[in-house]
Every structure is written in structure tokens, then in C-alpha cells.
Short mmCIF file of N, CA, C and O in Angstrom, two decimals:
data_model
loop_
_atom_site.label_atom_id
_atom_site.label_comp_id
_atom_site.label_asym_id
_atom_site.label_seq_id
_atom_site.Cartn_x
_atom_site.Cartn_y
_atom_site.Cartn_z
N UNK A 26 0.82 -1.19 0.00
CA UNK A 26 0.00 0.00 0.00
C UNK A 26 0.87 1.25 0.00
O UNK A 26 0.58 2.21 -0.70
N UNK A 27 1.94 1.22 0.79
CA UNK A 27 2.84 2.37 0.85
C UNK A 27 3.49 2.61 -0.51
O UNK A 27 3.66 3.73 -0.94
N UNK A 28 3.85 1.53 -1.18
CA UNK A 28 4.50 1.63 -2.48
C UNK A 28 3.56 2.26 -3.52
O UNK A 28 3.96 3.09 -4.32
N UNK A 29 2.29 1.86 -3.50
CA UNK A 29 1.32 2.42 -4.44
C UNK A 29 1.10 3.91 -4.17
O UNK A 29 1.00 4.71 -5.09
N UNK A 30 1.04 4.28 -2.90
CA UNK A 30 0.85 5.69 -2.54
C UNK A 30 2.05 6.52 -2.99
O UNK A 30 1.90 7.63 -3.51
N UNK A 31 3.25 5.97 -2.81
CA UNK A 31 4.46 6.67 -3.23
C UNK A 31 4.48 6.83 -4.75
O UNK A 31 4.83 7.89 -5.27
N UNK A 32 4.07 5.79 -5.49
CA UNK A 32 4.02 5.88 -6.95
C UNK A 32 3.05 6.95 -7.41
O UNK A 32 3.34 7.72 -8.32
N UNK A 33 1.88 7.00 -6.79
CA UNK A 33 0.91 8.03 -7.14
C UNK A 33 1.42 9.42 -6.82
O UNK A 33 1.22 10.37 -7.58
N UNK A 34 2.10 9.55 -5.70
CA UNK A 34 2.67 10.84 -5.31
C UNK A 34 3.73 11.28 -6.31
O UNK A 34 3.75 12.44 -6.74
N UNK A 35 4.60 10.36 -6.72
CA UNK A 35 5.62 10.69 -7.71
C UNK A 35 4.99 11.06 -9.04
O UNK A 35 5.44 11.99 -9.70
N UNK A 36 3.95 10.34 -9.45
CA UNK A 36 3.25 10.67 -10.69
C UNK A 36 2.65 12.06 -10.63
O UNK A 36 2.69 12.82 -11.59
N UNK A 37 2.11 12.42 -9.49
CA UNK A 37 1.49 13.73 -9.33
C UNK A 37 2.52 14.85 -9.49
O UNK A 37 2.30 15.83 -10.16
N UNK A 38 3.69 14.65 -8.90
CA UNK A 38 4.71 15.70 -8.95
C UNK A 38 5.46 15.75 -10.28
O UNK A 38 5.88 16.81 -10.70
N UNK A 39 5.65 14.61 -10.93
CA UNK A 39 6.40 14.63 -12.18
C UNK A 39 5.51 14.92 -13.37
O UNK A 39 5.97 15.46 -14.37
N UNK A 40 4.25 14.54 -13.31
CA UNK A 40 3.32 14.81 -14.39
C UNK A 40 3.38 13.83 -15.55
O UNK A 40 2.61 13.90 -16.47
N UNK A 41 4.33 12.89 -15.53
CA UNK A 41 4.40 11.89 -16.57
C UNK A 41 4.93 10.60 -15.98
O UNK A 41 5.52 10.60 -14.91
N UNK A 42 4.76 9.53 -16.72
CA UNK A 42 5.15 8.22 -16.19
C UNK A 42 5.95 7.43 -17.21
O UNK A 42 5.58 6.35 -17.60
N UNK A 43 7.05 7.99 -17.69
CA UNK A 43 7.91 7.26 -18.59
C UNK A 43 8.92 6.49 -17.76
O UNK A 43 9.53 7.04 -16.87
N UNK A 44 9.09 5.23 -18.08
CA UNK A 44 10.05 4.45 -17.32
C UNK A 44 11.09 3.85 -18.23
O UNK A 44 10.77 2.99 -19.03
N UNK A 45 12.31 4.30 -18.15
CA UNK A 45 13.34 3.70 -18.97
C UNK A 45 14.44 4.67 -19.33
O UNK A 45 14.56 5.75 -18.78
N UNK A 46 15.22 4.27 -20.31
CA UNK A 46 16.45 5.00 -20.61
C UNK A 46 16.24 6.30 -21.36
O UNK A 46 17.17 7.09 -21.45
N UNK A 47 15.08 6.56 -21.92
CA UNK A 47 14.89 7.78 -22.72
C UNK A 47 14.37 8.96 -21.88
O UNK A 47 14.16 10.03 -22.42
N UNK A 48 14.15 8.75 -20.60
CA UNK A 48 13.65 9.82 -19.75
C UNK A 48 14.66 10.94 -19.60
O UNK A 48 15.82 10.70 -19.30
N UNK A 49 14.21 12.16 -19.80
CA UNK A 49 15.01 13.36 -19.55
C UNK A 49 16.40 13.29 -20.16
O UNK A 49 17.38 13.65 -19.54
N UNK A 50 16.48 12.80 -21.37
CA UNK A 50 17.78 12.71 -22.02
C UNK A 50 17.70 13.31 -23.41
O UNK A 50 16.64 13.38 -24.01
N UNK A 51 18.82 13.76 -23.90
CA UNK A 51 18.93 14.26 -25.26
C UNK A 51 20.06 13.51 -25.95
O UNK A 51 21.13 14.05 -26.17
N UNK A 52 19.83 12.25 -26.31
CA UNK A 52 20.90 11.46 -26.91
C UNK A 52 21.00 11.68 -28.40
O UNK A 52 20.08 12.16 -29.04
N UNK A 53 22.13 11.35 -28.95
CA UNK A 53 22.23 11.26 -30.40
C UNK A 53 22.38 9.80 -30.81
O UNK A 53 22.20 9.48 -31.98
N UNK A 54 22.68 8.93 -29.84
CA UNK A 54 22.78 7.49 -30.10
C UNK A 54 21.97 6.75 -29.03
O UNK A 54 22.12 7.00 -27.84
N UNK A 55 21.13 5.84 -29.48
CA UNK A 55 20.39 4.95 -28.60
C UNK A 55 20.86 3.53 -28.89
O UNK A 55 20.83 3.10 -30.05
N UNK A 56 21.31 2.82 -27.87
CA UNK A 56 21.75 1.43 -28.03
C UNK A 56 20.67 0.53 -27.46
O UNK A 56 20.27 0.70 -26.30
N UNK A 57 20.20 -0.40 -28.27
CA UNK A 57 19.11 -1.26 -27.84
C UNK A 57 19.00 -2.47 -28.74
O UNK A 57 19.43 -2.45 -29.89
N UNK A 58 18.40 -3.53 -28.21
CA UNK A 58 17.93 -4.61 -29.06
C UNK A 58 16.62 -4.16 -29.67
O UNK A 58 15.96 -3.26 -29.16
N UNK A 59 16.24 -4.77 -30.76
CA UNK A 59 14.97 -4.46 -31.39
C UNK A 59 13.91 -5.41 -30.83
O UNK A 59 14.02 -6.62 -30.99
N UNK A 60 12.97 -4.83 -30.15
CA UNK A 60 11.91 -5.62 -29.51
C UNK A 60 10.87 -6.09 -30.53
O UNK A 60 10.30 -7.15 -30.39
N UNK A 61 10.65 -5.26 -31.54
CA UNK A 61 9.68 -5.62 -32.56
C UNK A 61 9.66 -4.58 -33.66
O UNK A 61 10.36 -3.57 -33.60
N UNK A 62 8.84 -4.84 -34.65
CA UNK A 62 8.69 -3.94 -35.79
C UNK A 62 7.20 -3.66 -36.00
O UNK A 62 6.37 -4.54 -35.79
N UNK A 63 6.89 -2.43 -36.38
CA UNK A 63 5.53 -2.07 -36.76
C UNK A 63 5.58 -1.70 -38.23
O UNK A 63 6.15 -0.68 -38.59
N UNK A 64 5.04 -2.55 -39.07
CA UNK A 64 5.09 -2.34 -40.51
C UNK A 64 3.84 -1.57 -40.92
O UNK A 64 2.72 -2.02 -40.74
N UNK A 65 4.06 -0.39 -41.46
CA UNK A 65 2.99 0.52 -41.84
C UNK A 65 2.72 0.37 -43.33
O UNK A 65 3.62 0.53 -44.13
N UNK A 66 1.48 0.13 -43.68
CA UNK A 66 1.16 -0.05 -45.09
C UNK A 66 0.68 1.23 -45.76
O UNK A 66 0.48 1.27 -46.96
N UNK A 67 0.52 2.31 -45.00
CA UNK A 67 0.04 3.56 -45.56
C UNK A 67 1.21 4.52 -45.78
O UNK A 67 2.16 4.53 -45.03
N UNK A 68 1.09 5.32 -46.80
CA UNK A 68 2.13 6.28 -47.15
C UNK A 68 1.56 7.69 -47.10
O UNK A 68 0.40 7.90 -47.39
N UNK A 69 2.43 8.65 -46.74
CA UNK A 69 1.99 10.05 -46.75
C UNK A 69 2.32 10.72 -48.09
O UNK A 69 2.25 11.92 -48.23
N UNK A 70 2.74 9.93 -49.07
CA UNK A 70 3.07 10.46 -50.39
C UNK A 70 4.55 10.46 -50.66
O UNK A 70 5.00 10.01 -51.70
N UNK A 71 5.36 10.95 -49.73
CA UNK A 71 6.79 11.04 -49.98
C UNK A 71 7.55 9.83 -49.45
O UNK A 71 8.54 9.42 -50.02
N UNK A 72 7.09 9.26 -48.35
CA UNK A 72 7.76 8.11 -47.77
C UNK A 72 6.77 7.30 -46.96
O UNK A 72 5.75 7.81 -46.51
N UNK A 73 7.08 6.03 -46.78
CA UNK A 73 6.30 5.19 -45.88
C UNK A 73 7.15 4.97 -44.65
O UNK A 73 8.24 4.41 -44.74
N UNK A 74 6.65 5.43 -43.52
CA UNK A 74 7.39 5.28 -42.27
C UNK A 74 7.16 3.89 -41.71
O UNK A 74 6.03 3.46 -41.54
N UNK A 75 8.27 3.21 -41.45
CA UNK A 75 8.24 1.92 -40.78
C UNK A 75 8.83 2.13 -39.38
O UNK A 75 9.75 2.93 -39.22
N UNK A 76 8.32 1.43 -38.40
CA UNK A 76 8.69 1.69 -37.01
C UNK A 76 9.44 0.52 -36.40
O UNK A 76 9.10 -0.64 -36.61
N UNK A 77 10.47 0.87 -35.62
CA UNK A 77 11.25 -0.08 -34.84
C UNK A 77 10.86 0.14 -33.39
O UNK A 77 10.84 1.27 -32.91
N UNK A 78 10.57 -0.95 -32.69
CA UNK A 78 10.22 -0.87 -31.26
C UNK A 78 11.45 -1.25 -30.47
O UNK A 78 11.97 -2.36 -30.60
N UNK A 79 11.94 -0.32 -29.66
CA UNK A 79 13.13 -0.55 -28.85
C UNK A 79 12.81 -1.40 -27.63
O UNK A 79 11.67 -1.43 -27.16
N UNK A 80 13.82 -2.04 -27.10
CA UNK A 80 13.69 -2.84 -25.88
C UNK A 80 14.06 -1.96 -24.70
O UNK A 80 15.23 -1.73 -24.43
N UNK A 81 13.05 -1.44 -24.01
CA UNK A 81 13.32 -0.47 -22.94
C UNK A 81 14.07 -1.07 -21.77
O UNK A 81 14.68 -0.36 -21.00
N UNK A 82 14.07 -2.39 -21.62
CA UNK A 82 14.80 -3.02 -20.52
C UNK A 82 16.28 -3.14 -20.79
O UNK A 82 17.06 -3.38 -19.88
N UNK A 83 16.69 -3.04 -22.04
CA UNK A 83 18.10 -3.21 -22.41
C UNK A 83 18.63 -2.03 -23.21
O UNK A 83 19.47 -2.19 -24.07
N UNK A 84 18.15 -0.83 -22.94
CA UNK A 84 18.56 0.29 -23.75
C UNK A 84 19.45 1.25 -22.96
O UNK A 84 19.31 1.37 -21.76
N UNK A 85 20.38 1.88 -23.67
CA UNK A 85 21.24 2.91 -23.10
C UNK A 85 21.33 4.05 -24.10
O UNK A 85 21.05 3.87 -25.28
N UNK A 86 21.71 5.22 -23.61
CA UNK A 86 21.83 6.38 -24.49
C UNK A 86 23.21 7.00 -24.34
O UNK A 86 23.87 6.85 -23.32
N UNK A 87 23.63 7.70 -25.40
CA UNK A 87 24.88 8.45 -25.36
C UNK A 87 24.76 9.63 -26.31
O UNK A 87 23.82 9.73 -27.07
N UNK A 88 25.73 10.48 -26.28
CA UNK A 88 25.65 11.71 -27.06
C UNK A 88 24.91 12.76 -26.24
O UNK A 88 24.96 12.74 -25.03
N UNK A 89 24.21 13.64 -26.91
CA UNK A 89 23.50 14.61 -26.12
C UNK A 89 22.97 15.81 -26.86
O UNK A 89 22.88 16.87 -26.28
N UNK A 90 22.61 15.68 -28.14
CA UNK A 90 22.15 16.88 -28.85
C UNK A 90 20.83 16.72 -29.58
O UNK A 90 20.41 17.61 -30.29
N UNK A 91 20.12 15.58 -29.42
CA UNK A 91 18.87 15.35 -30.13
C UNK A 91 17.74 15.22 -29.10
O UNK A 91 17.81 14.39 -28.20
N UNK A 92 16.74 16.04 -29.25
CA UNK A 92 15.60 15.94 -28.33
C UNK A 92 14.78 14.71 -28.67
O UNK A 92 14.44 14.47 -29.83
N UNK A 93 14.48 13.93 -27.65
CA UNK A 93 13.68 12.73 -27.85
C UNK A 93 12.22 13.15 -27.94
O UNK A 93 11.70 13.83 -27.06
N UNK A 94 11.55 12.75 -29.02
CA UNK A 94 10.16 13.10 -29.22
C UNK A 94 9.25 12.43 -28.21
O UNK A 94 9.57 11.37 -27.66
N UNK A 95 8.10 13.04 -27.96
CA UNK A 95 7.16 12.52 -26.97
C UNK A 95 6.75 11.08 -27.28
O UNK A 95 6.74 10.23 -26.40
N UNK A 96 6.40 10.79 -28.52
CA UNK A 96 5.96 9.45 -28.87
C UNK A 96 7.08 8.43 -28.81
O UNK A 96 6.86 7.28 -28.44
N UNK A 97 8.30 8.84 -29.14
CA UNK A 97 9.45 7.95 -28.98
C UNK A 97 9.64 7.63 -27.51
O UNK A 97 9.84 6.48 -27.12
N UNK A 98 9.59 8.65 -26.67
CA UNK A 98 9.80 8.47 -25.24
C UNK A 98 8.70 7.62 -24.61
O UNK A 98 8.96 6.78 -23.75
N UNK A 99 7.46 7.82 -25.03
CA UNK A 99 6.34 7.10 -24.44
C UNK A 99 6.25 5.66 -24.93
O UNK A 99 5.95 4.76 -24.17
N UNK A 100 6.51 5.45 -26.22
CA UNK A 100 6.27 4.13 -26.83
C UNK A 100 7.53 3.39 -27.22
O UNK A 100 7.45 2.24 -27.63
N UNK A 101 8.69 4.04 -27.15
CA UNK A 101 9.96 3.45 -27.55
C UNK A 101 9.95 3.03 -29.02
O UNK A 101 10.42 1.97 -29.40
N UNK A 102 9.40 3.90 -29.87
CA UNK A 102 9.37 3.70 -31.31
C UNK A 102 10.33 4.68 -31.98
O UNK A 102 10.35 5.86 -31.65
N UNK A 103 11.10 4.18 -32.94
CA UNK A 103 11.87 5.00 -33.87
C UNK A 103 11.34 4.66 -35.26
O UNK A 103 10.80 3.58 -35.47
N UNK A 104 11.51 5.57 -36.21
CA UNK A 104 11.04 5.24 -37.56
C UNK A 104 12.15 5.39 -38.58
O UNK A 104 13.17 6.02 -38.35
N UNK A 105 11.94 4.73 -39.73
CA UNK A 105 12.85 4.86 -40.85
C UNK A 105 12.04 4.84 -42.13
O UNK A 105 10.91 4.36 -42.18
N UNK A 106 12.63 5.38 -43.17
CA UNK A 106 12.00 5.43 -44.49
C UNK A 106 12.21 4.07 -45.16
O UNK A 106 13.34 3.62 -45.31
N UNK A 107 11.13 3.45 -45.61
CA UNK A 107 11.26 2.11 -46.20
C UNK A 107 11.94 2.13 -47.57
O UNK A 107 12.26 1.08 -48.11
N UNK A 108 12.19 3.30 -48.14
CA UNK A 108 12.93 3.38 -49.41
C UNK A 108 14.42 3.19 -49.21
O UNK A 108 15.16 3.00 -50.17
N UNK A 109 14.90 3.29 -47.96
CA UNK A 109 16.31 3.06 -47.64
C UNK A 109 16.50 1.56 -47.44
O UNK A 109 16.44 1.05 -46.32
N UNK A 110 16.73 0.85 -48.54
CA UNK A 110 16.76 -0.62 -48.50
C UNK A 110 17.93 -1.18 -47.70
O UNK A 110 17.80 -2.22 -47.05
N UNK A 111 19.07 -0.50 -47.70
CA UNK A 111 20.21 -1.01 -46.93
C UNK A 111 19.94 -0.88 -45.42
O UNK A 111 20.27 -1.79 -44.65
N UNK A 112 19.34 0.23 -45.00
CA UNK A 112 18.98 0.40 -43.59
C UNK A 112 17.92 -0.63 -43.20
O UNK A 112 18.01 -1.26 -42.15
N UNK A 113 16.93 -0.79 -44.05
CA UNK A 113 15.86 -1.75 -43.77
C UNK A 113 16.43 -3.16 -43.62
O UNK A 113 16.07 -3.89 -42.70
N UNK A 114 17.33 -3.54 -44.49
CA UNK A 114 17.96 -4.85 -44.43
C UNK A 114 18.75 -5.04 -43.13
O UNK A 114 18.68 -6.09 -42.49
N UNK A 115 19.52 -4.01 -42.75
CA UNK A 115 20.30 -4.08 -41.52
C UNK A 115 19.40 -4.20 -40.29
O UNK A 115 19.70 -4.95 -39.35
N UNK A 116 18.29 -3.47 -40.30
CA UNK A 116 17.35 -3.53 -39.18
C UNK A 116 16.73 -4.92 -39.08
O UNK A 116 16.63 -5.50 -37.98
N UNK A 117 16.32 -5.50 -40.21
CA UNK A 117 15.74 -6.84 -40.20
C UNK A 117 16.76 -7.88 -39.72
O UNK A 117 16.43 -8.81 -39.00
N UNK A 118 18.02 -7.71 -40.13
CA UNK A 118 19.08 -8.64 -39.70
C UNK A 118 19.29 -8.54 -38.20
O UNK A 118 19.39 -9.56 -37.50
N UNK A 119 19.36 -7.31 -37.67
CA UNK A 119 19.55 -7.12 -36.23
C UNK A 119 18.37 -7.68 -35.44
O UNK A 119 18.55 -8.30 -34.39
N UNK A 120 17.17 -7.50 -35.96
CA UNK A 120 15.98 -8.02 -35.29
C UNK A 120 15.99 -9.54 -35.27
O UNK A 120 15.74 -10.16 -34.23
N UNK A 121 16.29 -10.14 -36.40
CA UNK A 121 16.25 -11.61 -36.48
C UNK A 121 17.35 -12.27 -35.66
O UNK A 121 17.16 -13.37 -35.15
N UNK A 122 18.48 -11.59 -35.49
CA UNK A 122 19.58 -12.16 -34.72
C UNK A 122 19.52 -11.82 -33.24
O UNK A 122 20.23 -12.41 -32.43
N UNK A 123 18.68 -10.86 -32.86
CA UNK A 123 18.58 -10.45 -31.46
C UNK A 123 19.76 -9.63 -30.99
O UNK A 123 20.02 -9.49 -29.80
N UNK A 124 20.49 -9.06 -31.93
CA UNK A 124 21.71 -8.31 -31.65
C UNK A 124 21.40 -6.89 -31.16
O UNK A 124 20.49 -6.24 -31.66
N UNK A 125 22.17 -6.42 -30.19
CA UNK A 125 22.05 -5.03 -29.74
C UNK A 125 22.77 -4.14 -30.74
O UNK A 125 23.89 -4.44 -31.16
N UNK A 126 22.12 -3.05 -31.15
CA UNK A 126 22.69 -2.14 -32.14
C UNK A 126 22.66 -0.71 -31.61
O UNK A 126 21.95 -0.39 -30.66
N UNK A 127 23.44 0.15 -32.25
CA UNK A 127 23.44 1.58 -31.95
C UNK A 127 22.65 2.30 -33.04
O UNK A 127 22.97 2.19 -34.22
N UNK A 128 21.60 3.01 -32.63
CA UNK A 128 20.79 3.80 -33.55
C UNK A 128 21.25 5.24 -33.48
O UNK A 128 21.23 5.85 -32.41
N UNK A 129 21.67 5.79 -34.59
CA UNK A 129 21.96 7.22 -34.68
C UNK A 129 20.66 7.88 -35.12
O UNK A 129 20.08 7.50 -36.14
N UNK A 130 20.17 8.86 -34.33
CA UNK A 130 18.86 9.43 -34.59
C UNK A 130 18.93 10.92 -34.87
O UNK A 130 19.95 11.56 -34.61
N UNK A 131 17.84 11.45 -35.41
CA UNK A 131 17.71 12.87 -35.67
C UNK A 131 16.47 13.37 -34.93
O UNK A 131 15.72 12.59 -34.36
N UNK A 132 16.25 14.68 -34.97
CA UNK A 132 15.13 15.28 -34.24
C UNK A 132 13.80 14.68 -34.65
O UNK A 132 13.62 14.20 -35.77
N UNK A 133 12.85 14.75 -33.75
CA UNK A 133 11.55 14.11 -33.91
C UNK A 133 10.72 14.77 -35.00
O UNK A 133 10.75 15.98 -35.19
N UNK A 134 9.97 13.92 -35.70
CA UNK A 134 8.97 14.35 -36.67
C UNK A 134 7.67 13.67 -36.25
O UNK A 134 7.63 12.45 -36.13
N UNK A 135 6.63 14.45 -36.01
CA UNK A 135 5.36 13.90 -35.51
C UNK A 135 5.54 13.15 -34.20
O UNK A 135 4.85 12.16 -33.94
N UNK A 136 6.50 13.56 -33.40
CA UNK A 136 6.70 12.94 -32.09
C UNK A 136 7.60 11.73 -32.08
O UNK A 136 7.93 11.21 -31.03
N UNK A 137 8.02 11.25 -33.27
CA UNK A 137 8.91 10.09 -33.36
C UNK A 137 10.25 10.51 -33.93
O UNK A 137 10.31 11.30 -34.86
N UNK A 138 11.34 9.94 -33.41
CA UNK A 138 12.67 10.22 -33.92
C UNK A 138 12.99 9.29 -35.09
O UNK A 138 12.65 8.11 -35.07
N UNK A 139 13.67 9.86 -36.10
CA UNK A 139 14.04 9.10 -37.29
C UNK A 139 15.42 8.48 -37.12
O UNK A 139 16.33 9.10 -36.60
N UNK A 140 15.57 7.26 -37.60
CA UNK A 140 16.85 6.56 -37.60
C UNK A 140 17.64 7.05 -38.82
O UNK A 140 17.17 6.95 -39.95
N UNK A 141 18.84 7.57 -38.58
CA UNK A 141 19.72 7.96 -39.69
C UNK A 141 20.51 6.76 -40.18
O UNK A 141 20.63 6.54 -41.38
N UNK A 142 21.10 6.03 -39.25
CA UNK A 142 21.82 4.80 -39.57
C UNK A 142 21.98 3.98 -38.30
O UNK A 142 21.71 4.47 -37.20
N UNK A 143 22.39 2.72 -38.45
CA UNK A 143 22.66 1.88 -37.29
C UNK A 143 24.07 1.32 -37.39
O UNK A 143 24.63 1.19 -38.48
N UNK A 144 24.63 1.01 -36.23
CA UNK A 144 25.93 0.36 -36.13
C UNK A 144 25.70 -0.98 -35.44
O UNK A 144 25.10 -1.03 -34.37
N UNK A 145 26.13 -2.06 -36.09
CA UNK A 145 25.99 -3.37 -35.49
C UNK A 145 27.32 -4.12 -35.52
O UNK A 145 28.01 -4.04 -36.52
N UNK A 146 27.63 -4.78 -34.44
CA UNK A 146 26.95 -4.78 -33.15
C UNK A 146 27.21 -3.49 -32.38
O UNK A 146 28.09 -2.70 -32.75
N UNK A 147 26.43 -3.29 -31.35
CA UNK A 147 26.55 -2.08 -30.54
C UNK A 147 27.98 -1.89 -30.04
O UNK A 147 28.61 -2.84 -29.58
N UNK A 148 28.48 -0.68 -30.15
CA UNK A 148 29.81 -0.36 -29.64
C UNK A 148 30.95 -0.67 -30.60
O UNK A 148 32.10 -0.38 -30.31
N UNK A 149 30.66 -1.23 -31.74
CA UNK A 149 31.76 -1.62 -32.66
C UNK A 149 32.46 -0.40 -33.26
O UNK A 149 33.60 -0.53 -33.70
N UNK A 150 31.84 0.78 -33.27
CA UNK A 150 32.51 1.97 -33.79
C UNK A 150 33.62 2.44 -32.86
O UNK A 150 34.47 3.22 -33.25
N UNK A 151 33.64 1.93 -31.62
CA UNK A 151 34.67 2.34 -30.65
C UNK A 151 35.89 1.43 -30.68
O UNK A 151 36.84 1.66 -29.94
N UNK A 152 35.87 0.38 -31.47
CA UNK A 152 36.97 -0.58 -31.45
C UNK A 152 38.03 -0.23 -32.46
O UNK A 152 37.84 0.37 -33.44
#
């Protein structure tokens, strides 16, 4: 009972309930396994946004110059343009292998951050 009261009190004072690595951060790189994919069949004319669902239990952030969009922070979704076939292929490979990757992101569009490129496996750019 005390724990529930404390949680409600914290929610009241913070005003939001995001739990995970994207809280109050401005990363340029998000490292995570891919928890799932949301394949969008509708297009806005210029591109079809496909969504990657991050694994909030295994995610870390680094960098510090990109504002995390509200929808990315709430739902742990990043998007990419499905016309970028090499990025799409790399994302599918990382998802199927369960490998942790580094997502380089840009500022949010419609509340979601766009994936510019990925590095697999995570941390390999530092070697």
C-alpha cells in the first residue's frame, strides 16, 4: 500500500510516467535490441514510415544533442523510411539475430525520432 501511494505521489509531482532509458535525455545514439517492428502499409506520399520498437529493458543512451520526441519516449518507437533498403535490411538482420545495435537518430517528426543509420553490433565503432 505504501509503495502504491508513493508511486501516485511521484506521478502527481512529475506529471508523466515514462520508465526507462529515454527519460530526460537528449541522446544522439540509442543502443538497444529491437523488440519488434511495426510495418505501416500507408504512405503520406513522400515516404512510408516503418517503425522499430526498442527494448526499454536493455537500452542505453549516449551523445546529447537530439531531443527525444514525446511518442518515442512514451512508446519506444523510432522510424525509418522504407525506401532506404540497406537500412531496412540491416534492421531486419539485427531483429532476427537479437543483436544489440546503436541507432543514430535525428530530431523528432510527428513525435517520433528518425533513424539515420545503425551500427551493429553495438559499440563496434569504438573498437
